[in-house]
Amino acid sequence: MVKYENGIFLDTGKIDEVKKYMGMGLIKGVTTNPTILLKSGITGGLEGVKKASQEIARIIGEYPLSVELTINDNPDKMIEQAREFYAWAPNINIKVPIHGPNGELDNVKVIHELSTKYKIPVNVTAMMSAQQCYLAAMAGATYVSLFCGRVNDMGHSATDEIKKIRQLLDAFGLESKIICASTREVSNVQEWLGAGGHIVTVTPELLNKMLIHPYSKETVQMFLNDAAKL
Ligand code: E4P
């Protein structure tokens, strides 16, 4: 049984980081994409992706792991690959971009078919607007990933988009959860959760920055110094 909990997901393919933050009880899932896996040092083609995904899926147990399709040219092959990835571990969900690199809309049919016919949880990814997220939710997405940092990079407001999506999901009784992705700054996490995001996915580096504060270091050092004088 997969636990679909809200909060923080880890945006990484680094096994040690997943172990570290799972051990602290801070993460409720893991998201990956081909770029993240590459940056995390995963090689060996699909076999490498399978090995890393199965290892992460095992470490996080009942929490969900998003694994993205590596092809975007043929809907039948995309469904076949999604079914193959889904069979790797029971807590895997499949990331499918909202459309192809040239706006190919077969992706939406793939999302719908995976969600309804095959009952495979889908994380619809690479979305930049509330309207895309709303349509992805209509198609059956379990997760709708808004690339908030990229939205802000384009001069728009991610928080406004998050509020709009949440309103639409609630108004229409859609059960998809909003994953706020492309997180760039520590302040994004509270901002986006406060705006109505269910989940913010963060890199290990960012989570580390959230935890450690220079003044906390100084304060703890003071306690230790004084403890030694007691
Ligand atoms: C997570 O689901 C996304 O794939 C990831 O956060 C994207 O990050 P980026 O926009 O920094 O590449």
PDB file of C-alpha atoms and ligand atoms in Angstrom:
ATOM      1  CA  MET A   1       0.000   0.000   0.000  1.00  0.00           C
ATOM      2  CA  VAL A   2       1.559   3.284  -1.095  1.00  0.00           C
ATOM      3  CA  LYS A   3       1.367   6.189   1.362  1.00  0.00           C
ATOM      4  CA  TYR A   4       0.329   9.315  -0.518  1.00  0.00           C
ATOM      5  CA  GLU A   5       1.323  11.885   2.107  1.00  0.00           C
ATOM      6  CA  ASN A   6       1.833  15.622   1.716  1.00  0.00           C
ATOM      7  CA  GLY A   7       4.990  17.525   2.635  1.00  0.00           C
ATOM      8  CA  ILE A   8       8.503  17.342   1.274  1.00  0.00           C
ATOM      9  CA  PHE A   9       9.786  15.026  -1.427  1.00  0.00           C
ATOM     10  CA  LEU A  10      13.458  14.656  -2.288  1.00  0.00           C
ATOM     11  CA  ASP A  11      14.352  15.605  -5.883  1.00  0.00           C
ATOM     12  CA  THR A  12      17.352  13.348  -6.418  1.00  0.00           C
ATOM     13  CA  GLY A  13      18.778  10.098  -7.715  1.00  0.00           C
ATOM     14  CA  LYS A  14      21.466  10.014  -5.017  1.00  0.00           C
ATOM     15  CA  ILE A  15      20.943   6.880  -2.939  1.00  0.00           C
ATOM     16  CA  ASP A  16      22.959   8.117   0.070  1.00  0.00           C
ATOM     17  CA  GLU A  17      20.921  11.315   0.289  1.00  0.00           C
ATOM     18  CA  VAL A  18      17.659   9.358   0.140  1.00  0.00           C
ATOM     19  CA  LYS A  19      18.882   7.102   2.976  1.00  0.00           C
ATOM     20  CA  LYS A  20      20.027  10.107   5.007  1.00  0.00           C
ATOM     21  CA  TYR A  21      16.779  12.071   4.863  1.00  0.00           C
ATOM     22  CA  MET A  22      14.533   9.007   5.146  1.00  0.00           C
ATOM     23  CA  GLY A  23      16.430   8.182   8.337  1.00  0.00           C
ATOM     24  CA  MET A  24      15.478  11.639   9.661  1.00  0.00           C
ATOM     25  CA  GLY A  25      11.810  11.150   8.775  1.00  0.00           C
ATOM     26  CA  LEU A  26      11.762  14.320   6.692  1.00  0.00           C
ATOM     27  CA  ILE A  27      10.731  13.075   3.247  1.00  0.00           C
ATOM     28  CA  LYS A  28       7.456  11.608   2.045  1.00  0.00           C
ATOM     29  CA  GLY A  29       8.593  10.553  -1.420  1.00  0.00           C
ATOM     30  CA  VAL A  30      11.256  10.948  -4.101  1.00  0.00           C
ATOM     31  CA  THR A  31      11.115  12.477  -7.575  1.00  0.00           C
ATOM     32  CA  THR A  32      13.584  11.838 -10.380  1.00  0.00           C
ATOM     33  CA  ASN A  33      13.905  12.715 -14.039  1.00  0.00           C
ATOM     34  CA  PRO A  34      16.533  11.778 -16.632  1.00  0.00           C
ATOM     35  CA  THR A  35      18.501  14.990 -15.977  1.00  0.00           C
ATOM     36  CA  ILE A  36      18.506  14.429 -12.213  1.00  0.00           C
ATOM     37  CA  LEU A  37      19.607  10.803 -12.674  1.00  0.00           C
ATOM     38  CA  LEU A  38      22.434  11.877 -14.967  1.00  0.00           C
ATOM     39  CA  LYS A  39      23.572  14.530 -12.464  1.00  0.00           C
ATOM     40  CA  SER A  40      23.373  11.906  -9.707  1.00  0.00           C
ATOM     41  CA  GLY A  41      25.901   9.772 -11.589  1.00  0.00           C
ATOM     42  CA  ILE A  42      23.508   7.075 -12.826  1.00  0.00           C
ATOM     43  CA  THR A  43      24.759   5.388 -15.999  1.00  0.00           C
ATOM     44  CA  GLY A  44      24.202   2.090 -17.810  1.00  0.00           C
ATOM     45  CA  GLY A  45      21.070   2.966 -19.798  1.00  0.00           C
ATOM     46  CA  LEU A  46      17.726   1.544 -18.741  1.00  0.00           C
ATOM     47  CA  GLU A  47      19.409  -1.154 -16.653  1.00  0.00           C
ATOM     48  CA  GLY A  48      21.124   1.611 -14.669  1.00  0.00           C
ATOM     49  CA  VAL A  49      17.823   3.462 -14.233  1.00  0.00           C
ATOM     50  CA  LYS A  50      16.158   0.238 -13.103  1.00  0.00           C
ATOM     51  CA  LYS A  51      18.877  -0.545 -10.559  1.00  0.00           C
ATOM     52  CA  ALA A  52      18.840   2.964  -9.065  1.00  0.00           C
ATOM     53  CA  SER A  53      15.023   3.157  -9.057  1.00  0.00           C
ATOM     54  CA  GLN A  54      14.626  -0.214  -7.358  1.00  0.00           C
ATOM     55  CA  GLU A  55      17.189   0.730  -4.731  1.00  0.00           C
ATOM     56  CA  ILE A  56      15.480   4.067  -3.987  1.00  0.00           C
ATOM     57  CA  ALA A  57      12.038   2.427  -4.008  1.00  0.00           C
ATOM     58  CA  ARG A  58      13.265  -0.125  -1.476  1.00  0.00           C
ATOM     59  CA  ILE A  59      14.751   2.532   0.821  1.00  0.00           C
ATOM     60  CA  ILE A  60      11.607   4.666   0.888  1.00  0.00           C
ATOM     61  CA  GLY A  61       9.367   1.636   1.421  1.00  0.00           C
ATOM     62  CA  GLU A  62       5.753   2.698   1.218  1.00  0.00           C
ATOM     63  CA  TYR A  63       6.432   6.235   0.015  1.00  0.00           C
ATOM     64  CA  PRO A  64       6.126   7.015  -3.707  1.00  0.00           C
ATOM     65  CA  LEU A  65       8.969   7.293  -6.216  1.00  0.00           C
ATOM     66  CA  SER A  66       8.478   9.099  -9.530  1.00  0.00           C
ATOM     67  CA  VAL A  67      10.338   7.658 -12.530  1.00  0.00           C
ATOM     68  CA  GLU A  68      10.094   9.501 -15.837  1.00  0.00           C
ATOM     69  CA  LEU A  69       9.613   7.908 -19.255  1.00  0.00           C
ATOM     70  CA  THR A  70      12.725   8.094 -21.422  1.00  0.00           C
ATOM     71  CA  ILE A  71      10.864   8.158 -24.738  1.00  0.00           C
ATOM     72  CA  ASN A  72       8.282  10.524 -26.210  1.00  0.00           C
ATOM     73  CA  ASP A  73       7.688   9.422 -29.762  1.00  0.00           C
ATOM     74  CA  ASN A  74       5.105   6.655 -29.866  1.00  0.00           C
ATOM     75  CA  PRO A  75       2.117   6.325 -27.478  1.00  0.00           C
ATOM     76  CA  ASP A  76       2.081   2.504 -27.589  1.00  0.00           C
ATOM     77  CA  LYS A  77       5.770   2.361 -26.752  1.00  0.00           C
ATOM     78  CA  MET A  78       5.289   4.955 -23.998  1.00  0.00           C
ATOM     79  CA  ILE A  79       2.568   2.821 -22.421  1.00  0.00           C
ATOM     80  CA  GLU A  80       4.752  -0.259 -22.765  1.00  0.00           C
ATOM     81  CA  GLN A  81       7.664   1.508 -21.086  1.00  0.00           C
ATOM     82  CA  ALA A  82       5.413   2.874 -18.318  1.00  0.00           C
ATOM     83  CA  ARG A  83       4.154  -0.645 -17.586  1.00  0.00           C
ATOM     84  CA  GLU A  84       7.728  -1.931 -17.539  1.00  0.00           C
ATOM     85  CA  PHE A  85       8.861   0.790 -15.071  1.00  0.00           C
ATOM     86  CA  TYR A  86       5.779   0.296 -12.898  1.00  0.00           C
ATOM     87  CA  ALA A  87       6.614  -3.403 -12.547  1.00  0.00           C
ATOM     88  CA  TRP A  88      10.008  -2.537 -11.009  1.00  0.00           C
ATOM     89  CA  ALA A  89       8.529  -1.730  -7.588  1.00  0.00           C
ATOM     90  CA  PRO A  90       5.036  -1.307  -6.115  1.00  0.00           C
ATOM     91  CA  ASN A  91       5.655   2.292  -4.995  1.00  0.00           C
ATOM     92  CA  ILE A  92       6.742   3.612  -8.400  1.00  0.00           C
ATOM     93  CA  ASN A  93       4.623   6.159 -10.261  1.00  0.00           C
ATOM     94  CA  ILE A  94       5.274   7.193 -13.817  1.00  0.00           C
ATOM     95  CA  LYS A  95       6.232  10.687 -14.846  1.00  0.00           C
ATOM     96  CA  VAL A  96       4.813  11.677 -18.206  1.00  0.00           C
ATOM     97  CA  PRO A  97       5.415  15.172 -19.649  1.00  0.00           C
ATOM     98  CA  ILE A  98       2.192  17.061 -20.428  1.00  0.00           C
ATOM     99  CA  HIS A  99       3.142  17.026 -24.103  1.00  0.00           C
ATOM    100  CA  GLY A 100       6.041  16.187 -26.377  1.00  0.00           C
ATOM    101  CA  PRO A 101       8.907  18.531 -27.329  1.00  0.00           C
ATOM    102  CA  ASN A 102       6.850  19.885 -30.226  1.00  0.00           C
ATOM    103  CA  GLY A 103       3.544  20.034 -28.370  1.00  0.00           C
ATOM    104  CA  GLU A 104       2.531  16.476 -29.334  1.00  0.00           C
ATOM    105  CA  LEU A 105      -0.736  15.761 -27.508  1.00  0.00           C
ATOM    106  CA  ASP A 106      -0.610  11.959 -27.604  1.00  0.00           C
ATOM    107  CA  ASN A 107       0.895  12.312 -24.120  1.00  0.00           C
ATOM    108  CA  VAL A 108      -2.486  13.284 -22.669  1.00  0.00           C
ATOM    109  CA  LYS A 109      -4.038  10.118 -24.073  1.00  0.00           C
ATOM    110  CA  VAL A 110      -1.161   8.120 -22.607  1.00  0.00           C
ATOM    111  CA  ILE A 111      -1.715   9.785 -19.199  1.00  0.00           C
ATOM    112  CA  HIS A 112      -5.425   9.003 -19.342  1.00  0.00           C
ATOM    113  CA  GLU A 113      -4.956   5.405 -20.432  1.00  0.00           C
ATOM    114  CA  LEU A 114      -2.274   4.665 -17.834  1.00  0.00           C
ATOM    115  CA  SER A 115      -4.427   6.140 -15.065  1.00  0.00           C
ATOM    116  CA  THR A 116      -7.740   4.589 -16.032  1.00  0.00           C
ATOM    117  CA  LYS A 117      -7.142   1.409 -18.042  1.00  0.00           C
ATOM    118  CA  TYR A 118      -3.906   0.263 -16.356  1.00  0.00           C
ATOM    119  CA  LYS A 119      -4.493   1.891 -12.927  1.00  0.00           C
ATOM    120  CA  ILE A 120      -0.900   3.132 -12.928  1.00  0.00           C
ATOM    121  CA  PRO A 121      -0.358   6.328 -10.907  1.00  0.00           C
ATOM    122  CA  VAL A 122       0.925   9.106 -13.134  1.00  0.00           C
ATOM    123  CA  ASN A 123       2.884  12.223 -12.229  1.00  0.00           C
ATOM    124  CA  VAL A 124       2.294  14.682 -15.070  1.00  0.00           C
ATOM    125  CA  THR A 125       5.449  16.718 -15.407  1.00  0.00           C
ATOM    126  CA  ALA A 126       7.082  19.732 -17.085  1.00  0.00           C
ATOM    127  CA  MET A 127       4.028  21.937 -16.523  1.00  0.00           C
ATOM    128  CA  MET A 128       4.283  25.716 -16.353  1.00  0.00           C
ATOM    129  CA  SER A 129       0.683  26.866 -15.809  1.00  0.00           C
ATOM    130  CA  ALA A 130      -2.457  26.260 -13.780  1.00  0.00           C
ATOM    131  CA  GLN A 131      -4.425  25.473 -16.918  1.00  0.00           C
ATOM    132  CA  GLN A 132      -2.032  22.671 -17.898  1.00  0.00           C
ATOM    133  CA  CYS A 133      -2.246  21.230 -14.369  1.00  0.00           C
ATOM    134  CA  TYR A 134      -6.038  21.395 -14.398  1.00  0.00           C
ATOM    135  CA  LEU A 135      -6.235  19.483 -17.675  1.00  0.00           C
ATOM    136  CA  ALA A 136      -3.685  16.923 -16.447  1.00  0.00           C
ATOM    137  CA  ALA A 137      -5.854  16.393 -13.365  1.00  0.00           C
ATOM    138  CA  MET A 138      -8.909  15.940 -15.605  1.00  0.00           C
ATOM    139  CA  ALA A 139      -6.996  13.302 -17.597  1.00  0.00           C
ATOM    140  CA  GLY A 140      -6.483  11.316 -14.378  1.00  0.00           C
ATOM    141  CA  ALA A 141      -3.109  12.383 -12.972  1.00  0.00           C
ATOM    142  CA  THR A 142      -2.291  11.323  -9.417  1.00  0.00           C
ATOM    143  CA  TYR A 143       0.255  14.159  -9.237  1.00  0.00           C
ATOM    144  CA  VAL A 144       0.453  17.390 -11.214  1.00  0.00           C
ATOM    145  CA  SER A 145       3.963  18.834 -11.194  1.00  0.00           C
ATOM    146  CA  LEU A 146       4.205  22.586 -11.637  1.00  0.00           C
ATOM    147  CA  PHE A 147       7.783  23.679 -12.380  1.00  0.00           C
ATOM    148  CA  CYS A 148       7.505  26.648 -10.042  1.00  0.00           C
ATOM    149  CA  GLY A 149      11.113  27.837 -10.237  1.00  0.00           C
ATOM    150  CA  ARG A 150      10.881  27.867 -14.028  1.00  0.00           C
ATOM    151  CA  VAL A 151       7.535  29.712 -13.829  1.00  0.00           C
ATOM    152  CA  ASN A 152       9.242  32.407 -11.752  1.00  0.00           C
ATOM    153  CA  ASP A 153      12.246  32.389 -14.123  1.00  0.00           C
ATOM    154  CA  MET A 154       9.839  33.282 -16.942  1.00  0.00           C
ATOM    155  CA  GLY A 155       8.648  36.327 -15.004  1.00  0.00           C
ATOM    156  CA  HIS A 156       5.351  34.836 -13.821  1.00  0.00           C
ATOM    157  CA  SER A 157       4.250  34.125 -10.278  1.00  0.00           C
ATOM    158  CA  ALA A 158       4.406  30.486  -9.173  1.00  0.00           C
ATOM    159  CA  THR A 159       2.383  31.224  -6.037  1.00  0.00           C
ATOM    160  CA  ASP A 160      -0.452  32.675  -8.151  1.00  0.00           C
ATOM    161  CA  GLU A 161      -0.468  29.560 -10.337  1.00  0.00           C
ATOM    162  CA  ILE A 162      -0.449  27.264  -7.296  1.00  0.00           C
ATOM    163  CA  LYS A 163      -3.433  29.114  -5.786  1.00  0.00           C
ATOM    164  CA  LYS A 164      -5.330  28.829  -9.088  1.00  0.00           C
ATOM    165  CA  ILE A 165      -4.641  25.103  -9.411  1.00  0.00           C
ATOM    166  CA  ARG A 166      -5.660  24.383  -5.842  1.00  0.00           C
ATOM    167  CA  GLN A 167      -8.890  26.312  -6.299  1.00  0.00           C
ATOM    168  CA  LEU A 168      -9.719  24.378  -9.465  1.00  0.00           C
ATOM    169  CA  LEU A 169      -8.893  20.992  -7.931  1.00  0.00           C
ATOM    170  CA  ASP A 170     -11.021  21.716  -4.876  1.00  0.00           C
ATOM    171  CA  ALA A 171     -13.913  23.249  -6.843  1.00  0.00           C
ATOM    172  CA  PHE A 172     -14.153  20.285  -9.206  1.00  0.00           C
ATOM    173  CA  GLY A 173     -13.445  17.568  -6.636  1.00  0.00           C
ATOM    174  CA  LEU A 174     -10.299  16.426  -8.440  1.00  0.00           C
ATOM    175  CA  GLU A 175      -8.010  14.301  -6.286  1.00  0.00           C
ATOM    176  CA  SER A 176      -4.664  15.077  -7.940  1.00  0.00           C
ATOM    177  CA  LYS A 177      -1.967  16.397  -5.651  1.00  0.00           C
ATOM    178  CA  ILE A 178       0.123  19.410  -6.600  1.00  0.00           C
ATOM    179  CA  ILE A 179       3.882  18.859  -6.592  1.00  0.00           C
ATOM    180  CA  CYS A 180       5.753  22.166  -6.629  1.00  0.00           C
ATOM    181  CA  ALA A 181       8.998  21.438  -8.465  1.00  0.00           C
ATOM    182  CA  SER A 182      12.088  23.267  -9.774  1.00  0.00           C
ATOM    183  CA  THR A 183      12.677  24.538  -6.265  1.00  0.00           C
ATOM    184  CA  ARG A 184      15.442  27.130  -6.171  1.00  0.00           C
ATOM    185  CA  GLU A 185      15.415  28.789  -2.739  1.00  0.00           C
ATOM    186  CA  VAL A 186      14.767  27.769   0.855  1.00  0.00           C
ATOM    187  CA  SER A 187      11.936  30.306   1.105  1.00  0.00           C
ATOM    188  CA  ASN A 188      10.102  28.605  -1.780  1.00  0.00           C
ATOM    189  CA  VAL A 189       9.111  25.669   0.406  1.00  0.00           C
ATOM    190  CA  GLN A 190       6.918  27.511   2.906  1.00  0.00           C
ATOM    191  CA  GLU A 191       5.725  29.955   0.249  1.00  0.00           C
ATOM    192  CA  TRP A 192       4.481  27.202  -2.048  1.00  0.00           C
ATOM    193  CA  LEU A 193       3.019  24.976   0.657  1.00  0.00           C
ATOM    194  CA  GLY A 194       1.265  28.087   2.010  1.00  0.00           C
ATOM    195  CA  ALA A 195      -0.146  28.871  -1.436  1.00  0.00           C
ATOM    196  CA  GLY A 196      -1.847  25.471  -1.595  1.00  0.00           C
ATOM    197  CA  GLY A 197       0.782  23.077  -2.940  1.00  0.00           C
ATOM    198  CA  HIS A 198       0.456  19.610  -1.395  1.00  0.00           C
ATOM    199  CA  ILE A 199       4.115  18.757  -1.874  1.00  0.00           C
ATOM    200  CA  VAL A 200       7.349  20.611  -2.576  1.00  0.00           C
ATOM    201  CA  THR A 201      10.156  18.529  -4.031  1.00  0.00           C
ATOM    202  CA  VAL A 202      13.589  19.764  -3.002  1.00  0.00           C
ATOM    203  CA  THR A 203      17.192  18.870  -3.713  1.00  0.00           C
ATOM    204  CA  PRO A 204      19.275  17.454  -0.836  1.00  0.00           C
ATOM    205  CA  GLU A 205      21.393  20.645  -0.910  1.00  0.00           C
ATOM    206  CA  LEU A 206      18.314  22.788  -0.351  1.00  0.00           C
ATOM    207  CA  LEU A 207      16.992  20.572   2.437  1.00  0.00           C
ATOM    208  CA  ASN A 208      20.360  20.851   4.119  1.00  0.00           C
ATOM    209  CA  LYS A 209      20.166  24.647   3.880  1.00  0.00           C
ATOM    210  CA  MET A 210      16.663  24.572   5.376  1.00  0.00           C
ATOM    211  CA  LEU A 211      17.955  22.719   8.403  1.00  0.00           C
ATOM    212  CA  ILE A 212      21.224  24.418   9.223  1.00  0.00           C
ATOM    213  CA  HIS A 213      21.291  27.974  10.573  1.00  0.00           C
ATOM    214  CA  PRO A 214      24.509  29.828  11.510  1.00  0.00           C
ATOM    215  CA  TYR A 215      22.925  31.271  14.662  1.00  0.00           C
ATOM    216  CA  SER A 216      21.791  27.805  15.755  1.00  0.00           C
ATOM    217  CA  LYS A 217      25.410  26.663  15.377  1.00  0.00           C
ATOM    218  CA  GLU A 218      26.619  29.531  17.526  1.00  0.00           C
ATOM    219  CA  THR A 219      23.933  28.924  20.156  1.00  0.00           C
ATOM    220  CA  VAL A 220      24.690  25.212  20.403  1.00  0.00           C
ATOM    221  CA  GLN A 221      28.391  26.030  20.736  1.00  0.00           C
ATOM    222  CA  MET A 222      27.546  28.378  23.617  1.00  0.00           C
ATOM    223  CA  PHE A 223      25.618  25.586  25.374  1.00  0.00           C
ATOM    224  CA  LEU A 224      28.531  23.181  24.931  1.00  0.00           C
ATOM    225  CA  ASN A 225      31.093  25.710  26.182  1.00  0.00           C
ATOM    226  CA  ASP A 226      29.017  26.474  29.263  1.00  0.00           C
ATOM    227  CA  ALA A 227      28.235  22.805  29.881  1.00  0.00           C
ATOM    228  CA  ALA A 228      31.969  22.160  30.106  1.00  0.00           C
ATOM    229  CA  LYS A 229      32.254  24.868  32.821  1.00  0.00           C
ATOM    230  CA  LEU A 230      29.471  23.463  35.040  1.00  0.00           C
TER     231      LEU A 230
HETATM  232  C1  E4P B   1      10.795  17.308 -10.282  1.00  0.00           C
HETATM  233  O1  E4P B   1       9.810  16.594 -10.323  1.00  0.00           O
HETATM  234  C2  E4P B   1      11.279  18.073 -11.445  1.00  0.00           C
HETATM  235  O2  E4P B   1      11.588  17.209 -12.485  1.00  0.00           O
HETATM  236  C3  E4P B   1      12.476  18.921 -11.070  1.00  0.00           C
HETATM  237  O3  E4P B   1      12.206  19.595  -9.860  1.00  0.00           O
HETATM  238  C4  E4P B   1      12.857  19.883 -12.174  1.00  0.00           C
HETATM  239  O4  E4P B   1      13.858  20.730 -11.736  1.00  0.00           O
HETATM  240  P1  E4P B   1      14.543  21.808 -12.685  1.00  0.00           P
HETATM  241  O5  E4P B   1      13.491  22.684 -13.269  1.00  0.00           O
HETATM  242  O6  E4P B   1      15.483  22.521 -11.781  1.00  0.00           O
HETATM  243  O7  E4P B   1      15.247  21.065 -13.780  1.00  0.00           O
END
